[in-house]
Amino acid sequence: MAAIVIDGKAEAAALRAEVAVDVAAFRERHRRVPGLVGIQVGDDPASELYQAGKARAAEEAGMISRRIVLPIETTQAELDAVIDELNADDAIDGMLVQLPVPDQLSEVLIANRIDPLKDVDGFAPVNLGRLVRGEPGSVPCTPAGVMWVLDRAGVPLEGATAVVVGRSLIVGKPMALLLIARSATVTVAHSRTKDLPALCRTADILVAAVGRPEMIRGDWIKPGAAVVDVGINRTDAGLRGDVATAEAAEVAGWITPVPGGVGPMTIAYLLKNTLDAARRRAGDDITTGDE
Ligand code: NDP
């Protein structure tokens, strides 16, 4: 059986088009457009690329987008001052700090400083707490994008056995919470998990967020499973996911490719989170995520 290959580019385009329509409606209603700011510390080329991509996508969706590039030696106090200014700026609905940041800066302090209403990455303790509690809030973009593609592909979630490989704050943990909220039975695996291949073979839904090229092999996959590959690994042979895609596609029911799978969904969801942040700040009645 050959898996259905989920077209993340097309899915992301669909979500972005939906957001653009809703941005136009927001503009009609509130006489302004949502504003997103990307903050980057230093001039790392990969960060440049990500930030430029996010800014372009925001503009294409009809939003205002700003980029702030700070010198690599920026102190925490200086970054805090920039965040405070944006927190107080009524035209700004969402902000994000491109990670990783230089060693003198703390990701924890940054996540604590950004107004939770403007935290479009969903990393603020308040928003992660809301996710745990099942309350509406900003949900981290990558796992939210995974839920979108699973739903659009019609993958049954309720009662499904899900295995999430990876327990990071930005992918693995929120991914598990979103799947639990949809009544999947979820196991989170990590580097100390014993007999990972056997565990993966139990999964109706397998989400790989590890950062190791093609670690998950075809014979780790349960026949008919939905395999979601979050990994982005630059190798000499090109961009690779965490899953050996060709092998896995022989066995799986659905699979996301790399590139062109989950990657494009992350930016699309950032736009949705920015729009939702603007709606919340404007007092619109909305609920988002899987609460
Ligand atoms: P982290 O490095 O923060 O987390 C990796 C996780 O994988 C950890 O929990 C780690 O376990 C686990 N792990 C590492 N080695 C193994 C192993 N041999 N067996 C089982 N588990 C293992 O990575 P991220 O969550 O930030 O990212 C994961 C991947 O997803 C990366 O390739 C990244 O580039 C990609 N990514 C893609 C995004 C997108 O837009 N598509 C967005 C974000 C990330 P432990 O906790 O024990 O160390």
CSV table of C-alpha atoms and ligand atoms in Angstrom, one decimal:
chain,number,residue,atom,x,y,z
A,1,MET,CA,0.0,0.0,0.0
A,2,ALA,CA,1.4,3.4,-0.9
A,3,ALA,CA,0.7,6.3,1.5
A,4,ILE,CA,-1.3,9.4,0.7
A,5,VAL,CA,1.3,12.2,0.6
A,6,ILE,CA,0.0,15.2,2.4
A,7,ASP,CA,0.7,18.4,0.4
A,8,GLY,CA,1.7,20.8,3.1
A,9,LYS,CA,2.3,23.6,0.6
A,10,ALA,CA,-1.2,23.4,-0.6
A,11,GLU,CA,-2.6,23.1,2.9
A,12,ALA,CA,-0.6,26.2,4.0
A,13,ALA,CA,-1.8,28.1,1.0
A,14,ALA,CA,-5.4,27.2,1.9
A,15,LEU,CA,-4.9,28.4,5.5
A,16,ARG,CA,-3.2,31.6,4.3
A,17,ALA,CA,-6.0,32.3,1.9
A,18,GLU,CA,-8.5,31.8,4.7
A,19,VAL,CA,-6.5,34.2,7.0
A,20,ALA,CA,-6.3,36.8,4.2
A,21,VAL,CA,-10.1,36.8,3.9
A,22,ASP,CA,-10.5,37.1,7.6
A,23,VAL,CA,-7.9,40.0,7.7
A,24,ALA,CA,-10.0,41.8,5.2
A,25,ALA,CA,-13.1,41.3,7.4
A,26,PHE,CA,-11.2,42.5,10.4
A,27,ARG,CA,-10.1,45.6,8.6
A,28,GLU,CA,-13.7,46.4,7.7
A,29,ARG,CA,-14.8,45.9,11.3
A,30,HIS,CA,-12.0,47.7,13.1
A,31,ARG,CA,-10.6,50.1,10.5
A,32,ARG,CA,-7.1,48.8,11.0
A,33,VAL,CA,-5.1,45.7,10.0
A,34,PRO,CA,-3.3,43.2,12.3
A,35,GLY,CA,0.4,44.1,13.0
A,36,LEU,CA,3.2,41.6,13.4
A,37,VAL,CA,6.8,42.3,14.5
A,38,GLY,CA,9.7,39.9,14.1
A,39,ILE,CA,12.7,40.6,16.4
A,40,GLN,CA,16.1,39.1,15.4
A,41,VAL,CA,19.3,39.4,17.4
A,42,GLY,CA,22.4,39.2,15.3
A,43,ASP,CA,22.5,38.5,11.5
A,44,ASP,CA,22.6,34.7,11.3
A,45,PRO,CA,21.7,33.9,7.7
A,46,ALA,CA,19.1,31.1,8.6
A,47,SER,CA,17.3,33.5,11.0
A,48,GLU,CA,17.4,36.2,8.3
A,49,LEU,CA,15.7,33.8,5.9
A,50,TYR,CA,13.0,32.7,8.4
A,51,GLN,CA,12.3,36.3,9.4
A,52,ALA,CA,12.1,37.5,5.8
A,53,GLY,CA,9.7,34.7,5.0
A,54,LYS,CA,7.5,35.4,7.9
A,55,ALA,CA,7.4,39.2,7.1
A,56,ARG,CA,6.5,38.5,3.4
A,57,ALA,CA,3.8,36.0,4.3
A,58,ALA,CA,2.2,38.5,6.8
A,59,GLU,CA,2.2,41.2,4.1
A,60,GLU,CA,0.7,38.9,1.6
A,61,ALA,CA,-2.1,38.2,4.1
A,62,GLY,CA,-2.8,41.9,4.3
A,63,MET,CA,-1.1,42.5,7.6
A,64,ILE,CA,1.4,45.1,8.6
A,65,SER,CA,4.7,43.5,9.2
A,66,ARG,CA,7.8,45.0,10.8
A,67,ARG,CA,11.3,43.5,11.3
A,68,ILE,CA,13.7,44.6,14.0
A,69,VAL,CA,17.3,43.5,13.8
A,70,LEU,CA,19.3,44.1,16.9
A,71,PRO,CA,23.1,43.8,17.3
A,72,ILE,CA,24.5,40.4,18.4
A,73,GLU,CA,25.8,42.0,21.6
A,74,THR,CA,22.3,43.2,22.7
A,75,THR,CA,21.8,42.8,26.5
A,76,GLN,CA,18.7,41.3,28.1
A,77,ALA,CA,17.9,44.8,29.5
A,78,GLU,CA,18.0,46.3,26.0
A,79,LEU,CA,15.9,43.5,24.5
A,80,ASP,CA,13.4,43.9,27.4
A,81,ALA,CA,13.1,47.6,26.5
A,82,VAL,CA,12.3,46.8,22.9
A,83,ILE,CA,9.7,44.2,24.0
A,84,ASP,CA,8.1,46.6,26.5
A,85,GLU,CA,7.8,49.2,23.8
A,86,LEU,CA,6.0,46.8,21.5
A,87,ASN,CA,3.8,45.5,24.3
A,88,ALA,CA,2.6,49.1,24.7
A,89,ASP,CA,2.2,49.8,21.0
A,90,ASP,CA,-1.5,49.5,20.1
A,91,ALA,CA,-0.8,48.9,16.4
A,92,ILE,CA,1.1,45.7,17.2
A,93,ASP,CA,-0.9,42.5,17.8
A,94,GLY,CA,1.9,39.9,17.6
A,95,MET,CA,5.6,39.7,18.2
A,96,LEU,CA,8.1,37.0,18.2
A,97,VAL,CA,11.8,36.7,18.9
A,98,GLN,CA,13.7,34.5,16.4
A,99,LEU,CA,15.3,31.6,18.3
A,100,PRO,CA,18.0,30.6,19.1
A,101,VAL,CA,19.2,33.9,20.7
A,102,PRO,CA,22.9,34.6,21.7
A,103,ASP,CA,24.0,33.2,25.1
A,104,GLN,CA,23.7,36.4,27.1
A,105,LEU,CA,19.9,36.4,26.4
A,106,SER,CA,17.4,34.1,28.1
A,107,GLU,CA,14.6,32.4,26.2
A,108,VAL,CA,12.7,32.1,29.5
A,109,LEU,CA,12.9,35.8,30.3
A,110,ILE,CA,11.9,36.6,26.7
A,111,ALA,CA,8.8,34.3,26.9
A,112,ASN,CA,7.9,35.9,30.3
A,113,ARG,CA,8.3,39.5,29.0
A,114,ILE,CA,6.1,39.3,25.9
A,115,ASP,CA,2.5,40.3,26.6
A,116,PRO,CA,0.6,36.9,26.4
A,117,LEU,CA,-2.0,38.6,24.2
A,118,LYS,CA,0.8,39.3,21.7
A,119,ASP,CA,2.6,36.0,22.1
A,120,VAL,CA,2.0,34.6,18.6
A,121,ASP,CA,4.6,31.8,19.1
A,122,GLY,CA,2.5,30.5,22.0
A,123,PHE,CA,5.6,30.0,24.2
A,124,ALA,CA,4.6,32.3,27.1
A,125,PRO,CA,3.9,30.4,30.3
A,126,VAL,CA,0.3,31.8,30.4
A,127,ASN,CA,-0.4,30.4,26.9
A,128,LEU,CA,1.2,27.1,27.6
A,129,GLY,CA,-0.8,26.9,30.8
A,130,ARG,CA,-4.0,27.7,28.9
A,131,LEU,CA,-3.2,24.8,26.5
A,132,VAL,CA,-2.8,22.4,29.5
A,133,ARG,CA,-6.1,23.7,30.9
A,134,GLY,CA,-7.9,23.5,27.6
A,135,GLU,CA,-8.6,27.3,27.6
A,136,PRO,CA,-8.5,29.5,24.5
A,137,GLY,CA,-5.1,31.0,23.8
A,138,SER,CA,-2.2,31.1,21.4
A,139,VAL,CA,-1.0,27.6,20.5
A,140,PRO,CA,2.6,27.0,19.2
A,141,CYS,CA,2.5,27.2,15.4
A,142,THR,CA,4.2,23.9,14.4
A,143,PRO,CA,2.0,21.5,16.4
A,144,ALA,CA,-1.1,23.6,15.6
A,145,GLY,CA,-0.1,23.2,11.9
A,146,VAL,CA,0.2,19.4,12.4
A,147,MET,CA,-3.3,19.3,13.8
A,148,TRP,CA,-4.6,21.2,10.8
A,149,VAL,CA,-3.1,18.8,8.2
A,150,LEU,CA,-4.3,15.7,10.2
A,151,ASP,CA,-7.8,17.2,10.2
A,152,ARG,CA,-7.8,18.1,6.6
A,153,ALA,CA,-6.5,14.7,5.6
A,154,GLY,CA,-9.4,13.1,7.6
A,155,VAL,CA,-7.1,11.2,9.9
A,156,PRO,CA,-9.3,9.8,12.8
A,157,LEU,CA,-8.0,11.2,16.1
A,158,GLU,CA,-10.5,10.1,18.7
A,159,GLY,CA,-9.3,6.9,20.4
A,160,ALA,CA,-6.3,6.7,18.1
A,161,THR,CA,-2.9,5.6,19.5
A,162,ALA,CA,-0.5,8.5,19.0
A,163,VAL,CA,3.3,8.5,19.6
A,164,VAL,CA,5.1,11.8,19.6
A,165,VAL,CA,8.9,11.4,19.3
A,166,GLY,CA,10.5,14.5,20.9
A,167,ARG,CA,9.6,16.4,24.0
A,168,SER,CA,10.6,20.0,23.2
A,169,LEU,CA,8.6,22.9,24.4
A,170,ILE,CA,8.0,24.2,20.9
A,171,VAL,CA,6.9,20.9,19.3
A,172,GLY,CA,6.7,17.7,21.2
A,173,LYS,CA,5.0,18.7,24.4
A,174,PRO,CA,2.3,21.0,22.9
A,175,MET,CA,1.8,18.4,20.2
A,176,ALA,CA,1.0,15.8,22.8
A,177,LEU,CA,-1.4,18.2,24.6
A,178,LEU,CA,-3.3,19.0,21.3
A,179,LEU,CA,-3.6,15.3,20.6
A,180,ILE,CA,-4.9,14.6,24.1
A,181,ALA,CA,-7.4,17.3,23.7
A,182,ARG,CA,-8.8,15.5,20.7
A,183,SER,CA,-9.0,12.2,22.7
A,184,ALA,CA,-6.0,10.4,21.2
A,185,THR,CA,-4.1,8.1,23.5
A,186,VAL,CA,-0.7,9.7,23.5
A,187,THR,CA,2.8,8.5,24.4
A,188,VAL,CA,5.8,11.0,24.3
A,189,ALA,CA,9.1,9.4,23.4
A,190,HIS,CA,12.6,11.0,23.8
A,191,SER,CA,16.3,10.1,23.8
A,192,ARG,CA,16.0,7.8,26.8
A,193,THR,CA,12.9,5.8,25.5
A,194,LYS,CA,13.6,2.1,25.4
A,195,ASP,CA,12.9,0.2,22.2
A,196,LEU,CA,11.6,3.1,20.2
A,197,PRO,CA,11.0,1.1,17.1
A,198,ALA,CA,8.6,-1.2,18.9
A,199,LEU,CA,6.8,1.8,20.5
A,200,CYS,CA,6.5,3.5,17.1
A,201,ARG,CA,5.0,0.3,15.6
A,202,THR,CA,2.0,0.8,18.0
A,203,ALA,CA,1.2,4.2,16.6
A,204,ASP,CA,-1.8,5.0,14.5
A,205,ILE,CA,-0.4,8.5,14.4
A,206,LEU,CA,3.3,9.0,14.6
A,207,VAL,CA,4.8,12.5,14.9
A,208,ALA,CA,8.5,12.8,14.6
A,209,ALA,CA,10.2,15.9,16.0
A,210,VAL,CA,13.7,14.7,16.8
A,211,GLY,CA,16.2,16.5,14.6
A,212,ARG,CA,18.0,13.3,13.3
A,213,PRO,CA,17.9,12.7,9.6
A,214,GLU,CA,15.8,9.7,8.6
A,215,MET,CA,16.1,8.1,12.0
A,216,ILE,CA,12.6,6.6,11.8
A,217,ARG,CA,12.7,3.7,9.4
A,218,GLY,CA,10.0,2.0,7.3
A,219,ASP,CA,9.8,-1.1,9.6
A,220,TRP,CA,9.0,1.2,12.5
A,221,ILE,CA,5.7,2.1,10.9
A,222,LYS,CA,2.3,0.5,11.6
A,223,PRO,CA,0.5,-0.3,8.4
A,224,GLY,CA,-1.9,2.4,7.5
A,225,ALA,CA,-0.6,4.9,10.1
A,226,ALA,CA,-0.5,8.7,9.7
A,227,VAL,CA,3.2,9.7,9.8
A,228,VAL,CA,3.9,13.4,10.4
A,229,ASP,CA,7.6,14.4,9.9
A,230,VAL,CA,8.4,17.7,11.6
A,231,GLY,CA,12.2,17.3,11.3
A,232,ILE,CA,14.2,19.7,9.2
A,233,ASN,CA,17.7,18.4,8.8
A,234,ARG,CA,20.3,19.9,6.4
A,235,THR,CA,22.5,17.0,5.1
A,236,ASP,CA,25.0,16.8,2.3
A,237,ALA,CA,22.3,15.1,0.3
A,238,GLY,CA,19.9,18.0,0.9
A,239,LEU,CA,17.0,18.7,3.3
A,240,ARG,CA,15.8,15.6,5.1
A,241,GLY,CA,13.2,14.9,7.7
A,242,ASP,CA,13.4,12.6,10.7
A,243,VAL,CA,11.6,9.9,8.8
A,244,ALA,CA,13.0,7.7,5.9
A,245,THR,CA,10.2,8.9,3.7
A,246,ALA,CA,10.4,6.5,0.8
A,247,GLU,CA,10.5,3.4,3.1
A,248,ALA,CA,7.8,4.7,5.4
A,249,ALA,CA,5.5,5.6,2.5
A,250,GLU,CA,5.4,1.9,1.5
A,251,VAL,CA,3.7,1.1,4.8
A,252,ALA,CA,1.9,4.3,6.0
A,253,GLY,CA,-1.6,5.4,5.2
A,254,TRP,CA,-0.6,9.1,5.1
A,255,ILE,CA,2.8,10.8,5.2
A,256,THR,CA,4.1,14.4,5.2
A,257,PRO,CA,7.1,15.0,3.0
A,258,VAL,CA,10.2,17.1,3.8
A,259,PRO,CA,10.4,19.7,2.4
A,260,GLY,CA,6.8,20.7,1.6
A,261,GLY,CA,5.1,19.0,4.6
A,262,VAL,CA,4.8,20.6,8.0
A,263,GLY,CA,7.3,23.4,7.3
A,264,PRO,CA,5.0,25.6,5.3
A,265,MET,CA,2.2,25.1,7.9
A,266,THR,CA,4.3,26.8,10.6
A,267,ILE,CA,4.3,30.2,8.9
A,268,ALA,CA,0.7,29.8,7.9
A,269,TYR,CA,-0.2,29.2,11.5
A,270,LEU,CA,1.8,32.2,12.7
A,271,LEU,CA,-0.4,34.3,10.5
A,272,LYS,CA,-3.5,32.7,12.0
A,273,ASN,CA,-2.2,33.3,15.5
A,274,THR,CA,-1.5,37.0,14.7
A,275,LEU,CA,-5.0,37.4,13.3
A,276,ASP,CA,-6.5,35.7,16.4
A,277,ALA,CA,-4.4,37.9,18.6
A,278,ALA,CA,-5.7,41.0,16.9
A,279,ARG,CA,-9.3,39.7,17.3
A,280,ARG,CA,-8.8,39.1,21.0
A,281,ARG,CA,-7.2,42.5,21.5
A,282,ALA,CA,-10.1,44.1,19.6
A,283,GLY,CA,-12.6,42.3,21.8
A,284,ASP,CA,-14.0,40.0,19.1
A,285,ASP,CA,-15.6,36.8,20.3
A,286,ILE,CA,-13.3,33.9,19.2
A,287,THR,CA,-12.1,30.6,20.3
A,288,THR,CA,-9.0,28.9,18.7
A,289,GLY,CA,-6.9,25.8,19.1
A,290,ASP,CA,-8.5,22.6,20.2
A,291,GLU,CA,-9.9,23.8,23.4
B,1,NDP,P1,14.9,19.6,20.2
B,1,NDP,O1,16.3,19.4,19.9
B,1,NDP,O2,14.5,20.7,21.1
B,1,NDP,O3,14.2,18.3,20.7
B,1,NDP,C1,14.5,17.1,20.1
B,1,NDP,C2,13.8,16.0,20.8
B,1,NDP,O4,14.1,14.7,20.2
B,1,NDP,C3,14.2,15.9,22.3
B,1,NDP,O5,13.1,15.7,23.1
B,1,NDP,C4,15.2,14.7,22.3
B,1,NDP,O6,15.1,13.9,23.5
B,1,NDP,C5,14.6,13.8,21.2
B,1,NDP,N1,15.6,12.9,20.7
B,1,NDP,C6,16.8,13.2,20.3
B,1,NDP,N2,17.5,12.1,19.8
B,1,NDP,C7,16.6,11.1,20.0
B,1,NDP,C8,16.7,9.7,19.7
B,1,NDP,N3,17.8,9.1,19.2
B,1,NDP,N4,15.6,8.9,20.0
B,1,NDP,C9,14.5,9.5,20.5
B,1,NDP,N5,14.3,10.8,20.7
B,1,NDP,C10,15.4,11.6,20.5
B,1,NDP,O7,14.2,19.8,18.7
B,1,NDP,P2,12.9,20.6,18.3
B,1,NDP,O8,11.7,20.0,18.9
B,1,NDP,O9,13.0,22.0,18.4
B,1,NDP,O10,12.9,20.2,16.7
B,1,NDP,C11,12.8,18.9,16.3
B,1,NDP,C12,13.0,18.8,14.8
B,1,NDP,O11,11.9,19.6,14.2
B,1,NDP,C13,14.2,19.5,14.3
B,1,NDP,O12,14.7,18.8,13.1
B,1,NDP,C14,13.8,20.9,13.9
B,1,NDP,O13,14.6,21.5,12.9
B,1,NDP,C15,12.4,20.6,13.4
B,1,NDP,N6,11.5,21.7,13.5
B,1,NDP,C16,10.7,22.0,12.4
B,1,NDP,C17,9.8,23.0,12.5
B,1,NDP,C18,8.9,23.3,11.3
B,1,NDP,O14,8.5,24.4,11.1
B,1,NDP,N7,8.6,22.2,10.5
B,1,NDP,C19,9.6,23.9,13.7
B,1,NDP,C20,10.4,23.5,14.8
B,1,NDP,C21,11.3,22.4,14.7
B,1,NDP,P3,15.7,14.5,24.9
B,1,NDP,O15,14.6,15.4,25.4
B,1,NDP,O16,15.8,13.3,25.8
B,1,NDP,O17,17.0,15.2,24.6
